[in-house]
Short mmCIF file of C-alpha atoms in Angstrom, two decimals:
data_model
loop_
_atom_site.label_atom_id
_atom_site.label_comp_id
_atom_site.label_asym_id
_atom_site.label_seq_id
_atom_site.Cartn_x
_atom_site.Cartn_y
_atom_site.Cartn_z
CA UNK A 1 102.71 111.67 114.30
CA UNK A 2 100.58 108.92 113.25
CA UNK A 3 101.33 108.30 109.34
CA UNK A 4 98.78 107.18 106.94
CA UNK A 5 100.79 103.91 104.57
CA UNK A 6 100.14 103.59 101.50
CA UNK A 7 101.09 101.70 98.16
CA UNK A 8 101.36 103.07 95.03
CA UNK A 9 100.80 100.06 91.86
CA UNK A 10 99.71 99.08 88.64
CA UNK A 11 101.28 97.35 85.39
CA UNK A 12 104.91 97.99 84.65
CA UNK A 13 105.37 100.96 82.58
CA UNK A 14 102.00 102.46 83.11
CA UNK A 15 103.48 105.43 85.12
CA UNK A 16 103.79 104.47 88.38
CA UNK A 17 107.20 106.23 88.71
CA UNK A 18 105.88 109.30 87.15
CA UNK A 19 102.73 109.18 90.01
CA UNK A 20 105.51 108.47 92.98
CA UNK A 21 107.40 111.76 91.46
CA UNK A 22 103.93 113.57 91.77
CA UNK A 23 103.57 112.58 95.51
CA UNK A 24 106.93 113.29 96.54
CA UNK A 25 106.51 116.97 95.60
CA UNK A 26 103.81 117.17 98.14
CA UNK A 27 105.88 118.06 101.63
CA UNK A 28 103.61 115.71 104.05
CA UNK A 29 104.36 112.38 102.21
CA UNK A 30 107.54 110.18 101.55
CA UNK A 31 107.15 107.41 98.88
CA UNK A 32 109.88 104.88 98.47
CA UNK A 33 110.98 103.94 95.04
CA UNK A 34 110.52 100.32 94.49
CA UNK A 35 111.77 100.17 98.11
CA UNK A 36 110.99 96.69 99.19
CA UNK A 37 109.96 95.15 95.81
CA UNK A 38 111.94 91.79 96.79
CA UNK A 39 110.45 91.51 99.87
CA UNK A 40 107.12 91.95 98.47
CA UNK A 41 107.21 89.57 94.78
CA UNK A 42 110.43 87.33 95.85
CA UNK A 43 109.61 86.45 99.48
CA UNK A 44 105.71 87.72 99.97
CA UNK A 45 106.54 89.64 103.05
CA UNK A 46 104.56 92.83 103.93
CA UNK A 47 105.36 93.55 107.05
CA UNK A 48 104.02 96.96 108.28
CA UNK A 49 107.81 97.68 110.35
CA UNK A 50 108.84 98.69 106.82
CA UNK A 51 107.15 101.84 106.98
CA UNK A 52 108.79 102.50 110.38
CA UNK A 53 112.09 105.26 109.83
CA UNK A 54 114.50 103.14 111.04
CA UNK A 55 113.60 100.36 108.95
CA UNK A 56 113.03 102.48 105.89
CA UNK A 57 116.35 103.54 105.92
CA UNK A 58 118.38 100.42 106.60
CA UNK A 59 118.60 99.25 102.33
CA UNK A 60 119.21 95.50 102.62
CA UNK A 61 120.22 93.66 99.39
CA UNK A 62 116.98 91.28 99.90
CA UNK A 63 114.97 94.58 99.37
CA UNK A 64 115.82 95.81 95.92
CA UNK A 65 118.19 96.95 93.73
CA UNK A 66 117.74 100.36 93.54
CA UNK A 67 119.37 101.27 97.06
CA UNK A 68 120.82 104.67 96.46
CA UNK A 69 124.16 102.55 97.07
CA UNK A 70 123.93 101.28 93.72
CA UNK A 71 121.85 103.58 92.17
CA UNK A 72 123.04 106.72 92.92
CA UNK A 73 120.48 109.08 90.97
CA UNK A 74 117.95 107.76 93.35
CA UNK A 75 119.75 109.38 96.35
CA UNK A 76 118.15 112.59 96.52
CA UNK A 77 115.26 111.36 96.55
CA UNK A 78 115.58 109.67 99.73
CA UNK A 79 117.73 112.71 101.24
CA UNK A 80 114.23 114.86 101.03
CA UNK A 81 112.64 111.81 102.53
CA UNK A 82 114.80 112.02 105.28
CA UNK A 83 113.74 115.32 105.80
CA UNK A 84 110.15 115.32 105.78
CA UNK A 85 109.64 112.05 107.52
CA UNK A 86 109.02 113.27 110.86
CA UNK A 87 106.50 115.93 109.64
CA UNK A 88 104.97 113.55 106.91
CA UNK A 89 101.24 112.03 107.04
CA UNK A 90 101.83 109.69 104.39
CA UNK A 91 104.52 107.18 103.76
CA UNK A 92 104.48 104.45 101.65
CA UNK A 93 105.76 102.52 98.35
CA UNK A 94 105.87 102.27 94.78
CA UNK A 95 106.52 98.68 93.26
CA UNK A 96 104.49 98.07 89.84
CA UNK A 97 103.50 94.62 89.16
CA UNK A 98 102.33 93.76 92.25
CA UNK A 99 98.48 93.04 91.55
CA UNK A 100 98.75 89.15 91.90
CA UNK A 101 100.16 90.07 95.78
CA UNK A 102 97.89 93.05 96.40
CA UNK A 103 94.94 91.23 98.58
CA UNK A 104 97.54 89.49 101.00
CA UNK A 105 99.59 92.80 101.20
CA UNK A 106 96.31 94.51 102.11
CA UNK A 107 95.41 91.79 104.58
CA UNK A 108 99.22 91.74 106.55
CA UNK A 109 98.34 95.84 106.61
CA UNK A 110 95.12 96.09 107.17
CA UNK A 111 95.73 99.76 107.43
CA UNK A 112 97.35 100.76 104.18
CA UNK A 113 95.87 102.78 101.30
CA UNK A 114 96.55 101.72 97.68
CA UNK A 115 96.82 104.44 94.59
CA UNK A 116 96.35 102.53 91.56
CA UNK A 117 97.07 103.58 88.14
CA UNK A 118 95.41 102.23 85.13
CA UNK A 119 97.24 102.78 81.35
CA UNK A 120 95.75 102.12 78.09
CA UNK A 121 97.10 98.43 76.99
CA UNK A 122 99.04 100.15 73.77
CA UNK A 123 100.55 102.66 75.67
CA UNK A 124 101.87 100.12 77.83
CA UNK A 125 103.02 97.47 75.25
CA UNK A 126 104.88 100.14 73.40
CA UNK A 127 106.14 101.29 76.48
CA UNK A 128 107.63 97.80 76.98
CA UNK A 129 108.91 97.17 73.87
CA UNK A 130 110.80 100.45 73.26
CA UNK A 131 113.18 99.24 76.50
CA UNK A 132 113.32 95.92 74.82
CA UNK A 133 114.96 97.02 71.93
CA UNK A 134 117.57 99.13 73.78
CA UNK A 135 120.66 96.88 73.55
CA UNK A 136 122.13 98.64 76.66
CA UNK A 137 119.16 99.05 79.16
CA UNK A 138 118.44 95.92 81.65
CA UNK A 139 115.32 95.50 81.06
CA UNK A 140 114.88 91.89 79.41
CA UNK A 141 114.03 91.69 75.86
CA UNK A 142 111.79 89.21 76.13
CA UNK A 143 109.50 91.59 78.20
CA UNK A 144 108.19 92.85 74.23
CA UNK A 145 104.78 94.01 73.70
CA UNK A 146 103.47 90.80 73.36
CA UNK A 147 104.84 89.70 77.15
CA UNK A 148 103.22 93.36 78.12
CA UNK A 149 99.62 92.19 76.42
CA UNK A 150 99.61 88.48 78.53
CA UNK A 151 100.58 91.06 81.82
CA UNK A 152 98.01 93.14 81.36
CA UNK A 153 95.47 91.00 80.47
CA UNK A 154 96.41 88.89 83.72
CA UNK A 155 96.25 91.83 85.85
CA UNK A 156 93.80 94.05 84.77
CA UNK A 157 91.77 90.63 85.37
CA UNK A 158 92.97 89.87 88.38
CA UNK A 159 91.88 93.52 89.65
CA UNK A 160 88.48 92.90 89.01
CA UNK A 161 88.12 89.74 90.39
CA UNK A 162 89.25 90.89 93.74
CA UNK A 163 87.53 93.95 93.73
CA UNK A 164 84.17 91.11 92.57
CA UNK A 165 85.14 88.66 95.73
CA UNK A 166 86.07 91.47 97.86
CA UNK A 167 83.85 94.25 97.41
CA UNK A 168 85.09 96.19 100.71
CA UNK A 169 88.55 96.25 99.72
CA UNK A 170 88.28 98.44 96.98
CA UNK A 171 87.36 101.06 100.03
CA UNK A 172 90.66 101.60 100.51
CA UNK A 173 91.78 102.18 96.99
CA UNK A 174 91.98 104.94 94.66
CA UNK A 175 91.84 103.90 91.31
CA UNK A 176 94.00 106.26 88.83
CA UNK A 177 92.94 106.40 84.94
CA UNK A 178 96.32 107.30 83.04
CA UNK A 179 94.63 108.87 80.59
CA UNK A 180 92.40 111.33 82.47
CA UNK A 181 94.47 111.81 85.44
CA UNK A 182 96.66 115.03 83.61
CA UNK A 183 93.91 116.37 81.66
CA UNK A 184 92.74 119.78 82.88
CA UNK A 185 88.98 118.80 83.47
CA UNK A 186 90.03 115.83 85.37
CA UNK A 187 89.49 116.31 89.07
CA UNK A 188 92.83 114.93 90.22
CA UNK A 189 94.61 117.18 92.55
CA UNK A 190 91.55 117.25 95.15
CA UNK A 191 91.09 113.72 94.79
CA UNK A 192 94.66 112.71 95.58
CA UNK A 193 94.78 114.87 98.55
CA UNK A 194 91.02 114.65 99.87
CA UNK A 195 91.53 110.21 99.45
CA UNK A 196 95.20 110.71 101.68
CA UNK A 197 93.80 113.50 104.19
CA UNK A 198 96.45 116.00 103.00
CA UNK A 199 96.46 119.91 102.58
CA UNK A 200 96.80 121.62 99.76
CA UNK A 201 100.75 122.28 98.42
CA UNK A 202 102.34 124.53 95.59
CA UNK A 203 105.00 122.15 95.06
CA UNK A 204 102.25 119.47 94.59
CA UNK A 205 100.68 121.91 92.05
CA UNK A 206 103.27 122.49 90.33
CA UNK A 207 104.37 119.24 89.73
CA UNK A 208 100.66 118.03 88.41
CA UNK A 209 100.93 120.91 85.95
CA UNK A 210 104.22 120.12 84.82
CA UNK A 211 103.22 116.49 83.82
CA UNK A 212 100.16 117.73 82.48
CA UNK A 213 102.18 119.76 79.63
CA UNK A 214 104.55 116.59 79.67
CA UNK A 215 101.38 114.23 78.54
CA UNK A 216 99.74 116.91 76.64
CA UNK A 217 102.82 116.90 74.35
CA UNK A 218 103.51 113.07 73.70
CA UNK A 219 103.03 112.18 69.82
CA UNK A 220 100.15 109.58 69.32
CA UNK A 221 100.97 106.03 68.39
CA UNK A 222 99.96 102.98 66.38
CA UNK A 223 100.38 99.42 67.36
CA UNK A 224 103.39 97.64 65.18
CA UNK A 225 101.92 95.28 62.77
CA UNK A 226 103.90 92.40 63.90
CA UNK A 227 101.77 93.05 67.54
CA UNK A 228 98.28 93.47 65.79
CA UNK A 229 96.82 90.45 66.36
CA UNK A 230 98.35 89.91 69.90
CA UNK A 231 96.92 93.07 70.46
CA UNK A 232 93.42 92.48 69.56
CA UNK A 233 93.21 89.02 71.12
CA UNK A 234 93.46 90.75 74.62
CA UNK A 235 90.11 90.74 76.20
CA UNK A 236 90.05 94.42 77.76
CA UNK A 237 86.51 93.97 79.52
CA UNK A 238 87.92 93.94 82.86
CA UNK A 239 90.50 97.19 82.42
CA UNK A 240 86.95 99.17 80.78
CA UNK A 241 85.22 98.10 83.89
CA UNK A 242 88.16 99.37 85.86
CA UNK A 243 88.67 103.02 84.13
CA UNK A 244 84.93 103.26 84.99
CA UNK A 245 85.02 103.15 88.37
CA UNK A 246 88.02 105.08 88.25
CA UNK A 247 86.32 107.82 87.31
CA UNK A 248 83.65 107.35 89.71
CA UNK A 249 86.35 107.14 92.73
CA UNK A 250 87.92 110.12 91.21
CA UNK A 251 85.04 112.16 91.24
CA UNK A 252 83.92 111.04 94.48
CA UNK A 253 86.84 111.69 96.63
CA UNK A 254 87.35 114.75 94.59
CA UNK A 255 83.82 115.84 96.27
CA UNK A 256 84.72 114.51 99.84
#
């Protein structure tokens, strides 16, 4: 069966895991988990074998770190990938950070689909600094919220300026709004499966719903005063530009 590829992106922390959970519930696609992220931001190799089974399954140090190997709690995952591969119509990646890359990866797979998922800048900079200050978790403490603002920025930028100098690219993207995507009015279910050519699932369904009562319970928060004025020196022109036309892909493909 011919398989549709696709990569699944956007800014650290803005719930790209969360999104890859969401698709892997469906029982026609198979998204790896940060499967090749070395390949793609170490070595800037996008070769379309990776999306092959054999391939897929053969975890290589040079490809990440979180082979099931060394991170066990990712190995069911990839057992139920196993099993739906051959009846899949959709296999692909999740690796956040990877806008600065995204126009050569889309050029080396001419092909491939991108889901893209946009999070409010605070949301994101909190995100970051709340692994920051946990003494035992890997995540670098120098990745703060002020590390998370100059990211942003930089990407949300760099979005719109290839979407500017490559206006036909952004065909082949769907552009996710974090903040709309689990609210009941929001369109997302038939615009996630109309933009991948996929049928309707329960487990799908059920999985959307369960993050939307996830999100719908998460306490509002303030930016820390020490991040204030980092904070409101970000210029968030481009990332209002891009949750507009979010909304306008969403409601398109939603309609297709």
């Amino acid at each position: 069966m011919t398989k549709t590829h696709l990569i699944v992106s956007g800014v650290a922390r803005s719930g790209t895991t969360a999104l890859a959970e969401l698709l892997n519930s469906h029982g026609q696609v198979v998204i790896g988990i940060e499967r090749y992220k070395f390949r793609y931001l170490r070595e800037n190799v996008y070769d379309p074998v990776f999306f092959e089974r054999d391939r897929f399954f053969d975890f290589q140090e040079d490809d990440t770190n979180l082979r099931p190997e060394a991170r066990p709690a990712w190995a069911p995952v990839y057992d139920r990938i196993a099993e739906k591969w051959d009846t899949a119509r959709v296999v692909g990646d999740k690796v956040p950070d990877l806008t600065p890359v995204l126009e050569d990866f889309l050029d080396a797979q001419p092909a491939t689909r991108c889901l893209y998922i946009l999070r409010n800048l605070k949301d994101v900079g909190l995100s970051w600094q709340t692994r920051a200050d946990k003494p035992r978790d890997k995540w670098p403490q120098g990745k703060h919220f002020g590390a998370a603002c100059e990211s942003w920025e930089e990407q949300m930028a760099g979005l719109q300026a290839l979407f500017d100098t490559r206006p036909e690219i952004k065909e082949r993207f769907l552009l996710i709004d974090y903040d709309q995507i689990y609210r009941p009015e929001t369109p997302t279910e038939a615009a996630i499966l109309n933009f991948l050519g996929l049928d309707p699932d329960p487990a799908f369904s059920a999985t959307l719903e369960k993050h939307r009562a996830f999100a719908a319970g998460r306490p509002e928060r303030k930016v820390p005063p020490e991040w204030a004025e980092a904070y409101k020196a970000v210029d968030q022109a481009a990332a209002r530009g891009l949750r507009k036309e979010a909304r306008l892909q969403t409601a398109r493909w939603a309609a297709a």
